[in-house]
Amino acid sequence: MKFPSLFSPLKVGPYQLQHRVVMAPLTRMRAEKPSLAPRPLNVEYYAQRATPGGLIIAEASPVVNTGFGSPGIPGIYSEQQIAGWRKVVDAVHAKGGIIFLQLWHVGRVSHSSFQPGGALPVAPSAVAISSEFKAMTAEGKVVEYETPRALETSEIPGVIDAYREGAKNALKAGFDGVEIHGANGYLIEQFLQSRSNLRTDQYGGSIENRVRFLMDVTKAVIEVWGANRVGVRLSPYGIANGSGEADPMPLYSHAIKSLDPLGLAYLHFIEPRSSGAGRAEVNHQNVPSAMVLYRPMWSGVLITAGGFTGETADAAIAAGHADAIAFGRIFISNPDLPRRLRRAYPITPYNRATFYGGEQKGYTDYPAHDEMAQA
Ligand SMILES: Cc1cc2nc3c(=O)[nH]c(=O)nc-3n(C[C@H](O)[C@H](O)[C@H](O)COP(=O)(O)O)c2cc1C
């Protein structure tokens, strides 16, 4: 029997991938201001990374104007943003690529400076992120997190509707599917985890209740897209943005087993060893492997991310731990990453200083391997 590799084809929902090198969702804070719509620079960046039959998961994009926690993030709630995203999608499609959009609401990982009228950010409960983590204001200043305002039970359907609207807008923009951001300490994970969810209504308390918001959002998005074009991202055992469940196994087992029968396009993990990689260079030791722990509970396509190289990605796929591997940081610095991995070309190191905000530098100016050879 021949084992699948990083370069075996893979069916994801209705789409036939030609390889399994997925571009992970990557916040880059370079949208147009003040519209927060993707602009030509963003089109060029995604087009550089598109390959025939390659899956790109576009950066997390708030579904509503209360869902932001950093400046320069593209949204998916206005006509201008939909039009901007349409150009990104068209450019990726022109190269034969497949592109999903990650739907986002940051919840308490926001600051009143982002909120209409300077209101407090909303969250499942009025619990602030601890002071070891810092918030960023709309002006880019680093400050303490505020204590968010707990959503009323009566407001929750409105938040779920915002995800539904974001999903509809992504459909209008021409995306091939959407991924629900249930990872990294943002709103959905705040509902999942007991440290950020102290609610006593049907959205808090028991594991079943804490998983309810994730399930309600997922079902709302499925109504728009059909299950096989919807993915969900989770980060069990993660510690990003003040998250962390004391005993993650029962919580995430329940969540994954509840999602499994829905027939989603895929489930997508952030491996615990790389939790918080967006904020700092991490390589957590003595942590479990999400793909190894949860693969037996998931019957669909499983994508995972976190510090993979071509070799470790191939090994994970050959072992059956995952079906595809998402690459984040090295996809930033290697626009032609699938080809480089296939040919075992050297990998250009990334420059963390240019991850967030700015223009071309560290964004669209990383050369492809062949351009380097000519230089
Ligand atoms: C600059 C940067 C931005 C990121 N933005 C997002 C994001 O918008 N959504 C998300 O789910 N993960 C985000 N992540 C996490 C990555 O998708 C990925 O899971 C992580 O970097 C680990 O993969 P890697 O080791 O290949 O970089 C981000 C990471 C980095 C470095």
XYZ file of C-alpha atoms and ligand atoms in Angstrom:
406
model
C 0.000 0.000 0.000
C 1.226 3.482 -0.872
C 0.785 6.068 1.884
C -0.537 9.521 0.967
C 1.983 12.361 0.994
C 1.910 16.145 1.070
C 1.565 15.987 -2.703
C -1.251 13.471 -3.000
C -4.577 14.904 -4.175
C -7.301 15.330 -1.551
C -11.030 15.947 -1.742
C -12.167 18.741 0.607
C -15.922 19.169 0.451
C -16.713 19.453 -3.257
C -13.167 20.574 -4.132
C -10.354 18.468 -5.476
C -7.057 19.668 -4.027
C -3.967 18.881 -6.076
C -1.717 18.967 -3.006
C -2.037 19.244 0.766
C 0.051 22.345 1.476
C -2.646 24.653 2.832
C -2.052 28.347 3.477
C -3.044 28.976 7.117
C -5.156 32.026 7.983
C -2.738 34.878 8.679
C -3.650 38.281 10.044
C -1.440 40.893 8.369
C -3.178 44.192 9.253
C -2.807 45.722 5.808
C -6.398 46.439 4.758
C -7.391 49.818 3.364
C -8.339 52.429 5.971
C -10.915 53.491 6.983
C -13.028 51.101 4.865
C -11.191 47.983 6.144
C -11.639 46.544 2.667
C -8.949 44.463 0.932
C -6.931 46.617 -1.514
C -4.716 45.877 -4.554
C -1.706 45.086 -2.328
C -3.721 42.336 -0.620
C -4.820 40.980 -4.020
C -1.173 40.711 -5.079
C -0.200 38.931 -1.822
C -2.870 36.245 -2.152
C -2.295 35.826 -5.908
C 1.419 35.211 -5.208
C 0.473 32.335 -2.903
C -2.224 30.718 -5.079
C -1.497 27.420 -6.845
C -3.687 25.176 -9.008
C -5.751 23.034 -6.643
C -4.133 24.631 -3.574
C -6.270 25.689 -0.610
C -5.815 29.152 0.900
C -7.632 30.073 4.098
C -7.789 33.860 3.990
C -7.070 35.838 7.139
C -9.556 36.189 9.963
C -12.145 38.814 9.063
C -14.665 40.236 11.533
C -18.295 39.645 10.634
C -19.419 42.814 12.426
C -17.869 46.156 13.384
C -17.780 45.197 17.096
C -15.572 42.179 16.347
C -12.164 43.886 15.905
C -9.163 43.905 18.206
C -6.404 45.314 15.989
C -6.147 48.067 13.374
C -6.045 47.412 9.623
C -7.926 44.101 9.751
C -10.193 43.461 6.731
C -13.905 43.076 7.511
C -16.686 41.128 5.802
C -19.750 43.208 6.655
C -19.809 46.124 4.147
C -20.330 46.320 0.391
C -16.882 47.863 -0.040
C -15.279 44.975 1.845
C -17.201 42.425 -0.230
C -16.015 44.169 -3.417
C -12.415 44.192 -2.142
C -12.544 40.512 -1.269
C -14.093 39.739 -4.680
C -10.868 40.958 -6.318
C -8.771 38.727 -4.039
C -10.972 35.721 -4.815
C -10.890 36.389 -8.568
C -7.089 36.588 -8.550
C -6.779 33.291 -6.648
C -9.301 31.614 -8.960
C -7.433 32.906 -12.007
C -4.485 30.792 -10.834
C -6.660 27.746 -10.223
C -6.628 28.139 -6.440
C -9.360 27.499 -3.874
C -10.000 30.103 -1.190
C -11.991 30.032 2.047
C -12.492 33.029 4.329
C -12.035 32.807 8.098
C -14.996 34.377 9.944
C -14.026 36.213 13.120
C -15.255 37.978 16.226
C -12.609 38.696 18.843
C -14.966 39.191 21.820
C -12.937 40.318 24.835
C -9.679 40.478 22.812
C -10.843 43.948 21.785
C -10.673 47.405 23.324
C -13.259 50.157 23.666
C -11.320 52.246 21.117
C -12.524 49.809 18.416
C -16.127 49.843 19.569
C -18.840 52.107 18.193
C -19.379 54.898 20.720
C -16.383 53.752 22.781
C -18.469 51.012 24.424
C -16.868 48.069 26.210
C -16.148 44.970 24.105
C -18.622 42.111 24.510
C -17.855 38.607 25.748
C -19.657 35.657 27.346
C -18.834 37.022 30.819
C -17.353 40.141 32.394
C -13.906 38.580 32.850
C -10.855 40.485 31.647
C -7.791 38.870 30.087
C -5.001 38.816 32.683
C -2.331 41.518 32.656
C 0.380 39.203 31.310
C -1.349 39.815 27.950
C -1.706 43.326 26.508
C -4.418 44.868 24.382
C -3.866 47.107 21.398
C -5.949 50.247 20.911
C -7.294 51.412 17.561
C -4.369 53.864 17.479
C -1.931 50.972 17.993
C -1.078 51.770 21.648
C -0.350 48.829 23.982
C -2.588 48.904 27.093
C -4.169 46.582 29.697
C -7.261 44.645 28.653
C -10.556 46.082 29.864
C -13.236 44.047 31.588
C -15.715 43.231 28.798
C -19.476 43.498 29.063
C -21.273 40.152 29.324
C -23.700 39.558 26.469
C -27.335 39.327 27.556
C -28.964 36.021 26.605
C -31.326 38.027 24.399
C -28.349 39.470 22.454
C -26.819 36.118 21.520
C -29.111 35.393 18.538
C -27.987 38.747 17.118
C -24.327 37.726 17.357
C -25.110 34.407 15.666
C -26.936 36.378 12.960
C -23.787 38.445 12.442
C -21.865 35.235 11.627
C -24.707 34.248 9.267
C -24.481 37.640 7.538
C -20.691 37.371 7.317
C -21.147 33.945 5.721
C -23.614 35.411 3.194
C -21.197 38.221 2.401
C -18.379 35.728 1.835
C -20.659 33.886 -0.575
C -21.356 37.169 -2.393
C -17.625 37.824 -2.617
C -17.219 34.531 -4.469
C -15.261 32.541 -1.866
C -15.287 28.752 -2.162
C -16.148 28.277 1.499
C -15.712 29.678 4.986
C -13.863 28.674 8.122
C -15.303 29.502 11.535
C -12.591 30.833 13.860
C -13.172 28.891 17.066
C -9.521 29.095 18.185
C -6.936 31.296 19.933
C -9.013 32.782 22.747
C -11.475 34.719 20.568
C -15.238 34.931 21.055
C -16.181 31.319 20.263
C -13.366 29.946 22.404
C -14.355 32.356 25.179
C -17.732 30.589 25.216
C -16.076 27.158 25.128
C -13.740 27.657 28.064
C -14.682 27.798 31.720
C -12.198 30.558 32.602
C -13.954 33.046 30.292
C -17.507 31.681 30.483
C -19.235 32.063 33.862
C -22.728 32.187 32.390
C -25.686 30.574 34.078
C -27.990 30.472 31.031
C -28.082 27.809 28.300
C -24.700 29.080 26.978
C -22.736 28.471 30.181
C -22.047 25.967 32.922
C -21.974 22.416 31.575
C -19.741 21.431 28.654
C -22.878 20.930 26.528
C -23.905 24.507 27.267
C -20.461 26.000 26.626
C -20.276 24.215 23.262
C -23.739 25.524 22.294
C -22.535 28.859 20.890
C -20.028 27.119 18.589
C -22.749 24.753 17.423
C -25.301 27.535 16.882
C -22.814 29.584 14.861
C -21.781 26.535 12.828
C -25.383 25.609 12.061
C -26.185 29.196 11.044
C -23.219 29.268 8.666
C -24.172 25.848 7.276
C -27.636 27.251 6.438
C -25.860 29.674 4.103
C -23.139 27.459 2.633
C -24.098 23.829 3.109
C -21.948 21.802 5.504
C -19.399 20.617 2.944
C -18.108 24.138 2.298
C -17.710 25.062 5.979
C -14.634 24.359 8.106
C -14.096 24.919 11.832
C -10.818 25.863 13.496
C -10.120 24.903 17.110
C -7.066 25.162 19.348
C -7.370 22.574 22.111
C -4.637 22.902 24.755
C -3.935 26.406 23.428
C -2.978 29.356 25.602
C -3.228 32.256 23.154
C -4.806 35.553 24.241
C -5.426 34.459 27.818
C -7.179 31.214 26.881
C -6.594 27.818 28.473
C -8.926 25.149 29.789
C -7.815 23.294 32.923
C -8.995 19.949 31.526
C -9.332 20.308 27.745
C -10.014 16.648 26.893
C -13.706 16.379 27.883
C -14.521 19.824 26.468
C -12.873 19.337 23.084
C -13.974 15.720 22.787
C -17.539 16.852 23.200
C -17.117 19.724 20.732
C -15.492 17.526 18.088
C -17.971 14.694 18.518
C -20.819 17.217 18.203
C -19.356 18.696 15.002
C -18.501 15.344 13.419
C -22.008 14.320 12.265
C -22.590 17.685 10.552
C -20.489 16.649 7.530
C -18.201 19.700 7.468
C -15.574 20.322 4.781
C -12.875 19.906 7.423
C -11.759 20.382 11.005
C -8.626 22.498 11.434
C -6.352 22.561 14.488
C -3.571 24.735 15.771
C -1.134 22.324 17.373
C -0.592 23.178 21.063
C 3.188 23.471 20.583
C 2.601 26.531 18.389
C -0.129 28.203 20.415
C 0.473 31.953 20.353
C 2.830 31.833 17.341
C 1.205 35.009 16.044
C 2.476 37.013 19.009
C 5.845 35.456 19.800
C 8.283 32.790 18.663
C 7.056 29.759 20.609
C 7.809 26.063 20.656
C 6.014 24.763 23.761
C 7.449 21.502 25.047
C 5.698 18.590 26.740
C 2.313 19.404 25.267
C 0.038 16.905 23.534
C -0.485 16.693 19.793
C -4.002 17.739 18.825
C -4.004 15.681 15.620
C -2.918 12.535 17.453
C -5.404 13.001 20.304
C -8.480 13.871 18.284
C -8.081 12.127 14.929
C -9.928 9.072 16.234
C -12.968 11.281 16.990
C -13.128 12.929 13.576
C -14.331 11.070 10.510
C -13.843 13.896 7.986
C -10.865 15.790 6.596
C -8.436 16.947 9.288
C -6.053 19.852 8.719
C -3.526 20.889 11.324
C -0.885 23.617 11.667
C 2.010 24.360 13.920
C 5.716 24.379 13.212
C 5.647 21.849 10.380
C 8.416 21.401 7.854
C 7.978 19.532 4.578
C 9.342 16.386 6.207
C 7.256 16.465 9.382
C 4.167 17.336 7.327
C 4.732 14.349 5.062
C 5.248 12.096 8.070
C 2.039 13.289 9.741
C 0.057 12.630 6.573
C 1.671 9.244 5.912
C 0.931 8.212 9.500
C -2.718 9.190 9.045
C -2.639 11.792 11.818
C -3.810 14.533 9.449
C -4.992 14.801 5.845
C -3.437 18.175 5.069
C -1.046 20.587 6.772
C -1.547 24.329 7.020
C 1.590 26.460 7.000
C 1.630 29.924 8.503
C 4.927 31.641 9.096
C 6.876 29.993 6.292
C 4.055 30.697 3.829
C 4.558 34.379 4.674
C 8.204 34.281 3.595
C 7.882 31.695 0.801
C 5.139 32.710 -1.630
C 5.882 29.576 -3.692
C 5.881 27.278 -0.651
C 4.152 24.250 -2.262
C 6.753 24.132 -5.025
C 9.642 24.645 -2.609
C 8.479 21.796 -0.418
C 7.916 19.532 -3.396
C 11.427 20.170 -4.698
C 13.097 20.429 -1.274
C 14.350 23.913 -2.134
C 15.703 26.021 0.745
C 13.117 27.892 2.830
C 13.498 31.669 3.207
C 13.309 32.686 6.879
C 10.528 35.075 7.892
C 10.893 38.485 9.483
C 8.546 38.785 12.458
C 8.963 42.577 12.541
C 6.936 42.883 9.319
C 4.133 40.419 10.198
C 1.625 43.093 11.174
C 0.886 46.323 9.340
C 2.858 48.248 6.750
C 3.054 47.966 2.996
C 4.984 45.691 0.580
C 7.961 45.093 2.845
C 7.689 41.636 4.404
C 4.405 41.110 2.553
C 4.687 40.983 -1.222
C 8.472 41.374 -1.567
C 9.541 37.848 -0.558
C 10.843 36.344 -3.808
C 9.940 32.967 -5.247
C 12.801 30.480 -5.429
C 13.324 30.949 -9.159
C 13.498 34.723 -8.816
C 16.208 34.249 -6.173
C 18.172 31.966 -8.497
C 18.113 34.658 -11.189
C 19.114 37.471 -8.821
C 1.345 36.689 11.618
C 0.377 35.620 12.048
C -0.983 35.850 11.942
C -1.902 34.851 12.290
N -3.243 35.081 12.083
C -4.139 34.084 12.301
C -5.503 34.258 11.960
O -5.939 35.286 11.428
N -6.335 33.219 12.234
C -5.914 32.045 12.795
O -6.699 31.135 13.025
N -4.601 31.864 13.092
C -3.718 32.834 12.841
N -2.376 32.604 13.077
C -1.916 31.239 13.421
C -1.500 30.504 12.128
O -2.623 30.275 11.296
C -0.813 29.147 12.415
O -1.739 28.287 13.042
C 0.404 29.296 13.300
O 1.259 30.322 12.825
C 1.193 27.992 13.385
O 1.605 27.571 12.096
P 3.144 27.808 11.594
O 4.032 27.189 12.630
O 3.203 27.109 10.269
O 3.342 29.285 11.514
C -1.448 33.609 12.797
C -0.074 33.400 12.939
C 0.846 34.371 12.566
C 2.315 34.076 12.668
